[in-house]
Amino acid sequence: MTKSTSLWQLRIRRFRKDRLAVVSLGIISILLISAILAQVIAPYDPASQRMSERRLPPGSPGHLLGTDGFGRDIASRLVYGGRISLMVGLVSVGVGMLIGMTLGLIAGYFKHLDNLIMRVMDILLAFPGVLIAIIVVAILGPGLYNVIIAISVFSIPMFARLTRGATLSAKEETYVLAARSLGAPTSRILLQHILPNIVSPIIVFATVRIGVSILNAAALSFLGIGAQPPMPEWGVMISEGRNFLYTSPYIAFVPGLAILIVVLSFNLLGDGIRDALDPFQSD
Amino acid sequence: MAAYLIRRILILIPTLFAVTVVTFFALHSAPGDPASILAGPEASAQDIANIRHKLGLDQPVINQYFRYLWKLLHGDMGISLTTRRSVTSMVLVRYPNTVRLAFASILITIILGVGGGVIAAIRPRSILDNITTPIALVGVAMPGFWLGLMLMYLFGIKLRWLPVAGFTHPAWSWGGIKDIIMPAFSLGFLGVASVLRLTRSSMLDVLGKEYIRTAWSKGLSEWRIIVKHAFRNAAIPVVTILGMRMGIFLGGTVIIESVFAINGVGRMVLRSILTRDYPVLAASVLLIAATFAIVNLLVDVSYSLIDVRIRYD
């Protein structure tokens, strides 16, 4: 007799077959652990400057990835920077998803609010994404927390659009009709019947958005309107390394490579989750 | 077609109107008093009040908006709070550089993305096809500003093949082309990946169709089949994504212009945020958003040129 497998077991098995996604999950887990244990892992204080140890190349004794223009240990700054990037990615996508999903559910379910909400979203989408973030930063002023708000704002319309589309089709399903005819309140229909059935594409999209948000936050910090020096944010580190491009290019190279690896991991993880959740994917 | 074009241009008007509303009211709520910035640190309260009155800043905000809109329609975008020059002239000097960068980037995306996608589709499982997916994945995840710096280091500093910064030559000269290669590649490379994957899958779809088999059996040349029969039919989704890319590139000019010290609208956006020069910021944002809206219109119109079955009347 064969053992029966649940849907989730099937999905996890499918996910585990995707080697790239598993490696990505591993990298993200390492990032998460190093972010939590930054104080323990980082060999030096990320802000402590040693003028006698300026611009040591990678591989120097005691400084695996070298030191920057102020003699700060790049590896330690990288570990602390990972904490910031992860926080920015998770918080901004979390907030954007929560607000966007709520608006999308309302727009998809209540016909009379659909036009109003989606037209406002269309106006937001009429601006190139970075520009929205820049307007928000212009109003609130430069700084890491304002960048998180800015990035949340420009993820809202995308989550709203995605959720609205999925809600529109889910609301015509018979299980929703059944719930409604049993007299279930609207809030329960939305949260317990519709939401669980449309949540997979939203999760996949959110995973990929975390990577994009980390990228955008680093870009804004690089431009000087996000995290401010001496914060060990990866974009700030690249911006500081830019002044030493002629003599010590690794100062800018290392944090950029870190961004590349982390964003790539989130993208591949998103792809892996999508394939694992896809019921039409062959096993 | 003409009727459709007119309708689309008419839709453009409320879009642009909404953009002016968002930028005006968003920036109006920003901290800082333009009149006292313009008057300078040593001005008296009376001076500031005079400037405020002259600029209409003592009026209700809704009146200020209509005044702004009225001036805008007459080509007057106000006075810069930092340089005290006309914003319109400042923007117009820099706009061509930004457009040049955005178009060069889209050109790079088309050459590498569409070209690579077509080749990958007609030679599936070839070396080129196999390396495109990893390049595509890395391309999406790479920070453009970092790519710019690394290219600058390699080709500007180490090899000395290309200039490290600025547009210093006329656009249509060899020097001008060398000026733009690295900035355009830094911006365009991010788009190559998605365009390439889409072109490949769209082409593979079309190449399996019966009319392609018919074309082969008629003995047409491979070139003719690929360009005229297959690519034209595969192009619609590709054009759509290229249009979307253009929006991302227009936003991305803010970053790349700053990396390569290009004197464009994007760099002006950044400087105006740091100096709280709101008239300049409003004008730059408006111009970029308007360009994006017009590009979207052109994309929609181009559908019917690519696929004659699409009619809008």
CSV table of N, CA and C in Angstrom, one decimal, chain B residues 51-172:
chain,number,residue,atom,x,y,z
B,51,ILE,N,8.2,88.9,-1.1
B,51,ILE,CA,8.5,87.8,-2.1
B,51,ILE,C,7.3,86.8,-2.1
B,52,ARG,N,6.8,86.6,-0.9
B,52,ARG,CA,5.7,85.6,-0.8
B,52,ARG,C,4.5,86.2,-1.5
B,53,HIS,N,4.3,87.5,-1.4
B,53,HIS,CA,3.2,88.1,-2.2
B,53,HIS,C,3.4,88.0,-3.7
B,54,LYS,N,4.6,88.3,-4.1
B,54,LYS,CA,5.0,88.3,-5.5
B,54,LYS,C,4.8,86.9,-6.1
B,55,LEU,N,5.2,85.9,-5.4
B,55,LEU,CA,5.0,84.5,-5.9
B,55,LEU,C,3.6,84.0,-5.7
B,56,GLY,N,2.8,84.7,-5.0
B,56,GLY,CA,1.4,84.3,-4.8
B,56,GLY,C,1.3,83.3,-3.7
B,57,LEU,N,2.4,83.2,-2.9
B,57,LEU,CA,2.4,82.1,-1.8
B,57,LEU,C,1.5,82.5,-0.6
B,58,ASP,N,1.0,83.8,-0.6
B,58,ASP,CA,0.0,84.1,0.4
B,58,ASP,C,-1.4,83.8,0.1
B,59,GLN,N,-1.6,83.3,-1.1
B,59,GLN,CA,-3.0,82.9,-1.6
B,59,GLN,C,-3.3,81.5,-1.0
B,60,PRO,N,-4.6,81.2,-1.1
B,60,PRO,CA,-5.0,79.8,-0.7
B,60,PRO,C,-4.4,78.8,-1.7
B,61,VAL,N,-4.1,77.6,-1.1
B,61,VAL,CA,-3.3,76.6,-1.9
B,61,VAL,C,-4.0,76.3,-3.2
B,62,ILE,N,-5.3,76.2,-3.3
B,62,ILE,CA,-6.0,75.9,-4.5
B,62,ILE,C,-5.7,76.9,-5.6
B,63,ASN,N,-5.7,78.2,-5.1
B,63,ASN,CA,-5.4,79.3,-6.1
B,63,ASN,C,-4.0,79.2,-6.6
B,64,GLN,N,-3.1,78.8,-5.6
B,64,GLN,CA,-1.7,78.6,-6.0
B,64,GLN,C,-1.6,77.6,-7.1
B,65,TYR,N,-2.3,76.5,-6.9
B,65,TYR,CA,-2.3,75.4,-7.9
B,65,TYR,C,-2.7,75.9,-9.3
B,66,PHE,N,-3.8,76.6,-9.3
B,66,PHE,CA,-4.3,77.0,-10.6
B,66,PHE,C,-3.4,78.0,-11.3
B,67,ARG,N,-2.7,78.9,-10.4
B,67,ARG,CA,-1.8,79.8,-10.9
B,67,ARG,C,-0.6,79.0,-11.5
B,68,TYR,N,-0.1,78.0,-10.8
B,68,TYR,CA,1.0,77.1,-11.2
B,68,TYR,C,0.6,76.5,-12.6
B,69,LEU,N,-0.6,76.0,-12.6
B,69,LEU,CA,-1.1,75.3,-13.9
B,69,LEU,C,-1.1,76.2,-15.0
B,70,TRP,N,-1.7,77.4,-14.8
B,70,TRP,CA,-1.8,78.5,-15.8
B,70,TRP,C,-0.4,78.8,-16.4
B,71,LYS,N,0.5,79.0,-15.4
B,71,LYS,CA,1.9,79.4,-15.9
B,71,LYS,C,2.5,78.2,-16.6
B,72,LEU,N,2.3,77.0,-16.1
B,72,LEU,CA,2.8,75.8,-16.8
B,72,LEU,C,2.4,75.7,-18.2
B,73,LEU,N,1.1,76.0,-18.4
B,73,LEU,CA,0.5,75.9,-19.8
B,73,LEU,C,1.2,77.0,-20.7
B,74,HIS,N,1.7,78.0,-20.1
B,74,HIS,CA,2.4,79.0,-20.9
B,74,HIS,C,3.9,78.8,-20.9
B,75,GLY,N,4.3,77.6,-20.5
B,75,GLY,CA,5.8,77.3,-20.5
B,75,GLY,C,6.6,77.9,-19.4
B,76,ASP,N,5.9,78.4,-18.4
B,76,ASP,CA,6.7,79.0,-17.2
B,76,ASP,C,6.6,78.0,-16.0
B,77,MET,N,7.7,77.5,-15.7
B,77,MET,CA,7.8,76.5,-14.6
B,77,MET,C,8.3,77.1,-13.3
B,78,GLY,N,8.4,78.5,-13.2
B,78,GLY,CA,8.8,79.1,-12.0
B,78,GLY,C,10.3,79.5,-12.0
B,79,ILE,N,10.7,79.9,-10.8
B,79,ILE,CA,12.1,80.3,-10.6
B,79,ILE,C,12.8,79.3,-9.6
B,80,SER,N,14.0,78.9,-10.0
B,80,SER,CA,14.7,78.0,-9.1
B,80,SER,C,15.1,78.7,-7.8
B,81,LEU,N,14.9,78.0,-6.7
B,81,LEU,CA,15.1,78.6,-5.4
B,81,LEU,C,16.6,78.8,-5.1
B,82,THR,N,17.4,78.0,-5.8
B,82,THR,CA,18.9,78.1,-5.5
B,82,THR,C,19.6,78.9,-6.6
B,83,THR,N,19.3,78.8,-7.8
B,83,THR,CA,20.0,79.5,-8.8
B,83,THR,C,19.3,80.8,-9.2
B,84,ARG,N,18.0,80.9,-8.9
B,84,ARG,CA,17.2,82.1,-9.2
B,84,ARG,C,17.0,82.3,-10.7
B,85,ARG,N,17.3,81.2,-11.4
B,85,ARG,CA,17.1,81.3,-12.9
B,85,ARG,C,15.7,80.6,-13.2
B,86,SER,N,15.3,80.8,-14.5
B,86,SER,CA,14.0,80.2,-14.9
B,86,SER,C,14.2,78.7,-15.0
B,87,VAL,N,13.2,78.0,-14.3
B,87,VAL,CA,13.3,76.6,-14.3
B,87,VAL,C,13.1,76.0,-15.7
B,88,THR,N,12.3,76.6,-16.5
B,88,THR,CA,12.0,76.1,-17.8
B,88,THR,C,13.4,76.0,-18.6
B,89,SER,N,14.2,77.1,-18.5
B,89,SER,CA,15.4,77.1,-19.3
B,89,SER,C,16.4,76.0,-18.7
B,90,MET,N,16.4,75.9,-17.4
B,90,MET,CA,17.3,74.9,-16.8
B,90,MET,C,16.9,73.5,-17.2
B,91,VAL,N,15.6,73.2,-17.2
B,91,VAL,CA,15.1,71.9,-17.6
B,91,VAL,C,15.4,71.6,-19.1
B,92,LEU,N,15.1,72.6,-19.9
B,92,LEU,CA,15.3,72.4,-21.4
B,92,LEU,C,16.7,72.1,-21.8
B,93,VAL,N,17.7,72.7,-21.1
B,93,VAL,CA,19.1,72.5,-21.4
B,93,VAL,C,19.4,71.0,-21.1
B,94,ARG,N,18.9,70.5,-20.0
B,94,ARG,CA,19.3,69.2,-19.6
B,94,ARG,C,18.5,68.0,-20.2
B,95,TYR,N,17.3,68.3,-20.6
B,95,TYR,CA,16.4,67.3,-21.1
B,95,TYR,C,17.0,66.5,-22.2
B,96,PRO,N,17.6,67.1,-23.2
B,96,PRO,CA,18.1,66.3,-24.3
B,96,PRO,C,19.1,65.2,-23.8
B,97,ASN,N,19.9,65.5,-22.8
B,97,ASN,CA,20.9,64.6,-22.3
B,97,ASN,C,20.2,63.4,-21.7
B,98,THR,N,19.1,63.6,-21.0
B,98,THR,CA,18.3,62.5,-20.4
B,98,THR,C,17.7,61.6,-21.4
B,99,VAL,N,17.1,62.3,-22.4
B,99,VAL,CA,16.4,61.5,-23.5
B,99,VAL,C,17.5,60.7,-24.2
B,100,ARG,N,18.6,61.3,-24.5
B,100,ARG,CA,19.7,60.6,-25.2
B,100,ARG,C,20.1,59.4,-24.4
B,101,LEU,N,20.2,59.5,-23.1
B,101,LEU,CA,20.6,58.4,-22.3
B,101,LEU,C,19.5,57.3,-22.3
B,102,ALA,N,18.3,57.7,-22.1
B,102,ALA,CA,17.2,56.7,-22.1
B,102,ALA,C,17.1,56.0,-23.4
B,103,PHE,N,17.2,56.7,-24.5
B,103,PHE,CA,17.1,56.0,-25.8
B,103,PHE,C,18.2,55.1,-26.1
B,104,ALA,N,19.4,55.6,-25.7
B,104,ALA,CA,20.6,54.7,-26.0
B,104,ALA,C,20.5,53.4,-25.1
B,105,SER,N,19.9,53.6,-23.9
B,105,SER,CA,19.7,52.4,-23.1
B,105,SER,C,18.7,51.4,-23.7
B,106,ILE,N,17.6,52.0,-24.3
B,106,ILE,CA,16.6,51.1,-24.9
B,106,ILE,C,17.2,50.4,-26.1
B,107,LEU,N,18.1,51.2,-26.8
B,107,LEU,CA,18.8,50.6,-28.0
B,107,LEU,C,19.6,49.4,-27.6
B,108,ILE,N,20.4,49.6,-26.5
B,108,ILE,CA,21.2,48.5,-26.0
B,108,ILE,C,20.3,47.3,-25.7
B,109,THR,N,19.2,47.6,-25.0
B,109,THR,CA,18.3,46.5,-24.6
B,109,THR,C,17.7,45.8,-25.9
B,110,ILE,N,17.4,46.6,-26.9
B,110,ILE,CA,16.9,46.0,-28.1
B,110,ILE,C,17.9,45.1,-28.8
B,111,ILE,N,19.1,45.7,-28.9
B,111,ILE,CA,20.2,44.9,-29.7
B,111,ILE,C,20.5,43.6,-28.9
B,112,LEU,N,20.8,43.7,-27.6
B,112,LEU,CA,21.2,42.5,-26.9
B,112,LEU,C,20.0,41.7,-26.5
B,113,GLY,N,18.9,42.3,-26.1
B,113,GLY,CA,17.7,41.5,-25.6
B,113,GLY,C,17.0,40.9,-26.8
B,114,VAL,N,16.6,41.7,-27.7
B,114,VAL,CA,15.8,41.2,-28.8
B,114,VAL,C,16.7,40.3,-29.7
B,115,GLY,N,17.8,40.8,-30.1
B,115,GLY,CA,18.8,40.1,-30.9
B,115,GLY,C,19.1,38.7,-30.3
B,116,GLY,N,19.5,38.8,-29.0
B,116,GLY,CA,19.9,37.6,-28.3
B,116,GLY,C,18.7,36.6,-28.2
B,117,GLY,N,17.6,37.1,-28.0
B,117,GLY,CA,16.4,36.3,-27.8
B,117,GLY,C,16.0,35.6,-29.1
B,118,VAL,N,16.1,36.3,-30.2
B,118,VAL,CA,15.8,35.7,-31.5
B,118,VAL,C,16.9,34.6,-31.8
B,119,ILE,N,18.1,34.9,-31.6
B,119,ILE,CA,19.2,33.9,-31.9
B,119,ILE,C,19.0,32.6,-30.9
B,120,ALA,N,18.7,32.9,-29.7
B,120,ALA,CA,18.5,31.8,-28.7
B,120,ALA,C,17.3,30.9,-29.2
B,121,ALA,N,16.3,31.6,-29.8
B,121,ALA,CA,15.1,30.8,-30.2
B,121,ALA,C,15.4,30.0,-31.4
B,122,ILE,N,16.2,30.6,-32.4
B,122,ILE,CA,16.3,29.8,-33.6
B,122,ILE,C,17.4,28.7,-33.5
B,123,ARG,N,18.3,28.9,-32.4
B,123,ARG,CA,19.3,27.8,-32.2
B,123,ARG,C,19.1,27.3,-30.7
B,124,PRO,N,18.0,26.7,-30.4
B,124,PRO,CA,17.7,26.2,-29.1
B,124,PRO,C,18.8,25.3,-28.6
B,125,ARG,N,19.2,25.3,-27.4
B,125,ARG,CA,20.2,24.5,-26.7
B,125,ARG,C,21.6,24.7,-27.3
B,126,SER,N,21.8,25.8,-28.0
B,126,SER,CA,23.1,26.1,-28.5
B,126,SER,C,23.8,26.8,-27.3
B,127,ILE,N,25.1,27.0,-27.4
B,127,ILE,CA,25.9,27.6,-26.3
B,127,ILE,C,25.2,29.0,-25.9
B,128,LEU,N,24.9,29.7,-26.9
B,128,LEU,CA,24.3,31.1,-26.7
B,128,LEU,C,23.0,30.9,-25.9
B,129,ASP,N,22.2,30.0,-26.3
B,129,ASP,CA,20.9,29.8,-25.6
B,129,ASP,C,21.1,29.4,-24.2
B,130,ASN,N,22.2,28.5,-23.9
B,130,ASN,CA,22.4,28.1,-22.6
B,130,ASN,C,23.0,29.2,-21.7
B,131,ILE,N,23.7,30.1,-22.2
B,131,ILE,CA,24.3,31.1,-21.3
B,131,ILE,C,23.3,32.3,-21.1
B,132,THR,N,22.2,32.3,-21.9
B,132,THR,CA,21.3,33.5,-21.7
B,132,THR,C,20.6,33.5,-20.4
B,133,THR,N,20.2,32.3,-19.9
B,133,THR,CA,19.4,32.3,-18.7
B,133,THR,C,20.2,32.7,-17.5
B,134,PRO,N,21.4,32.2,-17.3
B,134,PRO,CA,22.2,32.8,-16.2
B,134,PRO,C,22.4,34.3,-16.3
B,135,ILE,N,22.7,34.7,-17.5
B,135,ILE,CA,23.0,36.2,-17.7
B,135,ILE,C,21.7,36.9,-17.3
B,136,ALA,N,20.6,36.4,-17.8
B,136,ALA,CA,19.3,37.0,-17.5
B,136,ALA,C,19.1,37.2,-16.0
B,137,LEU,N,19.3,36.1,-15.3
B,137,LEU,CA,19.1,36.1,-13.8
B,137,LEU,C,20.0,37.1,-13.1
B,138,VAL,N,21.3,37.1,-13.5
B,138,VAL,CA,22.2,38.0,-12.9
B,138,VAL,C,21.8,39.5,-13.2
B,139,GLY,N,21.4,39.7,-14.5
B,139,GLY,CA,21.1,41.0,-14.9
B,139,GLY,C,20.0,41.7,-14.1
B,140,VAL,N,19.0,40.9,-13.7
B,140,VAL,CA,17.9,41.4,-13.0
B,140,VAL,C,18.3,41.8,-11.6
B,141,ALA,N,19.3,41.1,-11.0
B,141,ALA,CA,19.6,41.2,-9.6
B,141,ALA,C,20.8,42.2,-9.4
B,142,MET,N,21.4,42.7,-10.5
B,142,MET,CA,22.5,43.5,-10.4
B,142,MET,C,22.2,45.0,-10.2
B,143,PRO,N,22.8,45.7,-9.2
B,143,PRO,CA,22.5,47.1,-9.0
B,143,PRO,C,23.2,47.9,-10.2
B,144,GLY,N,22.4,48.7,-10.9
B,144,GLY,CA,22.9,49.4,-12.1
B,144,GLY,C,24.0,50.3,-11.8
B,145,PHE,N,23.9,51.0,-10.6
B,145,PHE,CA,24.9,52.0,-10.3
B,145,PHE,C,26.2,51.3,-10.0
B,146,TRP,N,26.2,50.1,-9.4
B,146,TRP,CA,27.4,49.3,-9.1
B,146,TRP,C,28.0,48.8,-10.4
B,147,LEU,N,27.2,48.3,-11.3
B,147,LEU,CA,27.7,47.9,-12.6
B,147,LEU,C,28.4,49.1,-13.3
B,148,GLY,N,27.8,50.3,-13.2
B,148,GLY,CA,28.4,51.5,-13.8
B,148,GLY,C,29.7,51.7,-13.2
B,149,LEU,N,29.9,51.6,-11.9
B,149,LEU,CA,31.2,51.9,-11.3
B,149,LEU,C,32.2,50.9,-11.7
B,150,MET,N,31.8,49.6,-11.8
B,150,MET,CA,32.7,48.5,-12.2
B,150,MET,C,33.2,48.7,-13.6
B,151,LEU,N,32.2,49.1,-14.5
B,151,LEU,CA,32.6,49.3,-15.9
B,151,LEU,C,33.6,50.5,-16.0
B,152,MET,N,33.3,51.5,-15.2
B,152,MET,CA,34.1,52.7,-15.1
B,152,MET,C,35.5,52.3,-14.7
B,153,TYR,N,35.6,51.4,-13.7
B,153,TYR,CA,36.9,51.0,-13.3
B,153,TYR,C,37.7,50.2,-14.4
B,154,LEU,N,36.9,49.3,-15.0
B,154,LEU,CA,37.6,48.4,-16.0
B,154,LEU,C,37.9,49.2,-17.3
B,155,PHE,N,36.9,49.8,-17.9
B,155,PHE,CA,37.1,50.4,-19.2
B,155,PHE,C,37.6,51.8,-19.2
B,156,GLY,N,37.3,52.5,-18.1
B,156,GLY,CA,37.8,53.9,-17.9
B,156,GLY,C,39.1,54.0,-17.3
B,157,ILE,N,39.3,53.4,-16.2
B,157,ILE,CA,40.5,53.6,-15.4
B,157,ILE,C,41.6,52.6,-15.8
B,158,LYS,N,41.3,51.3,-15.9
B,158,LYS,CA,42.3,50.3,-16.2
B,158,LYS,C,42.7,50.3,-17.7
B,159,LEU,N,41.7,50.1,-18.5
B,159,LEU,CA,42.0,50.0,-19.9
B,159,LEU,C,42.1,51.3,-20.7
B,160,ARG,N,41.4,52.3,-20.1
B,160,ARG,CA,41.4,53.7,-20.7
B,160,ARG,C,40.8,53.7,-22.1
B,161,TRP,N,39.8,52.8,-22.3
B,161,TRP,CA,39.1,52.8,-23.6
B,161,TRP,C,38.0,53.8,-23.7
B,162,LEU,N,37.4,54.1,-22.6
B,162,LEU,CA,36.2,54.9,-22.6
B,162,LEU,C,36.3,56.0,-21.5
B,163,PRO,N,35.7,57.2,-21.8
B,163,PRO,CA,35.8,58.3,-20.8
B,163,PRO,C,35.0,57.9,-19.5
B,164,VAL,N,35.6,58.3,-18.4
B,164,VAL,CA,34.9,57.9,-17.1
B,164,VAL,C,33.7,58.7,-16.8
B,165,ALA,N,33.5,59.9,-17.3
B,165,ALA,CA,32.3,60.7,-16.8
B,165,ALA,C,31.9,61.8,-17.8
B,166,GLY,N,30.6,62.1,-17.8
B,166,GLY,CA,30.1,63.2,-18.5
B,166,GLY,C,29.9,63.1,-20.0
B,167,PHE,N,29.0,63.9,-20.5
B,167,PHE,CA,28.8,64.0,-22.0
B,167,PHE,C,29.6,65.2,-22.4
B,168,THR,N,30.8,65.0,-23.0
B,168,THR,CA,31.6,66.1,-23.3
B,168,THR,C,31.7,66.3,-24.8
B,169,HIS,N,31.2,65.4,-25.6
B,169,HIS,CA,31.3,65.5,-27.0
B,169,HIS,C,29.8,65.7,-27.6
B,170,PRO,N,29.7,66.2,-28.9
B,170,PRO,CA,28.4,66.2,-29.5
B,170,PRO,C,27.9,64.8,-29.6
B,171,ALA,N,26.5,64.7,-29.5
B,171,ALA,CA,25.9,63.3,-29.5
B,171,ALA,C,26.3,62.5,-30.7
B,172,TRP,N,26.3,63.1,-31.9
B,172,TRP,CA,26.5,62.3,-33.1
B,172,TRP,C,28.0,62.4,-33.6
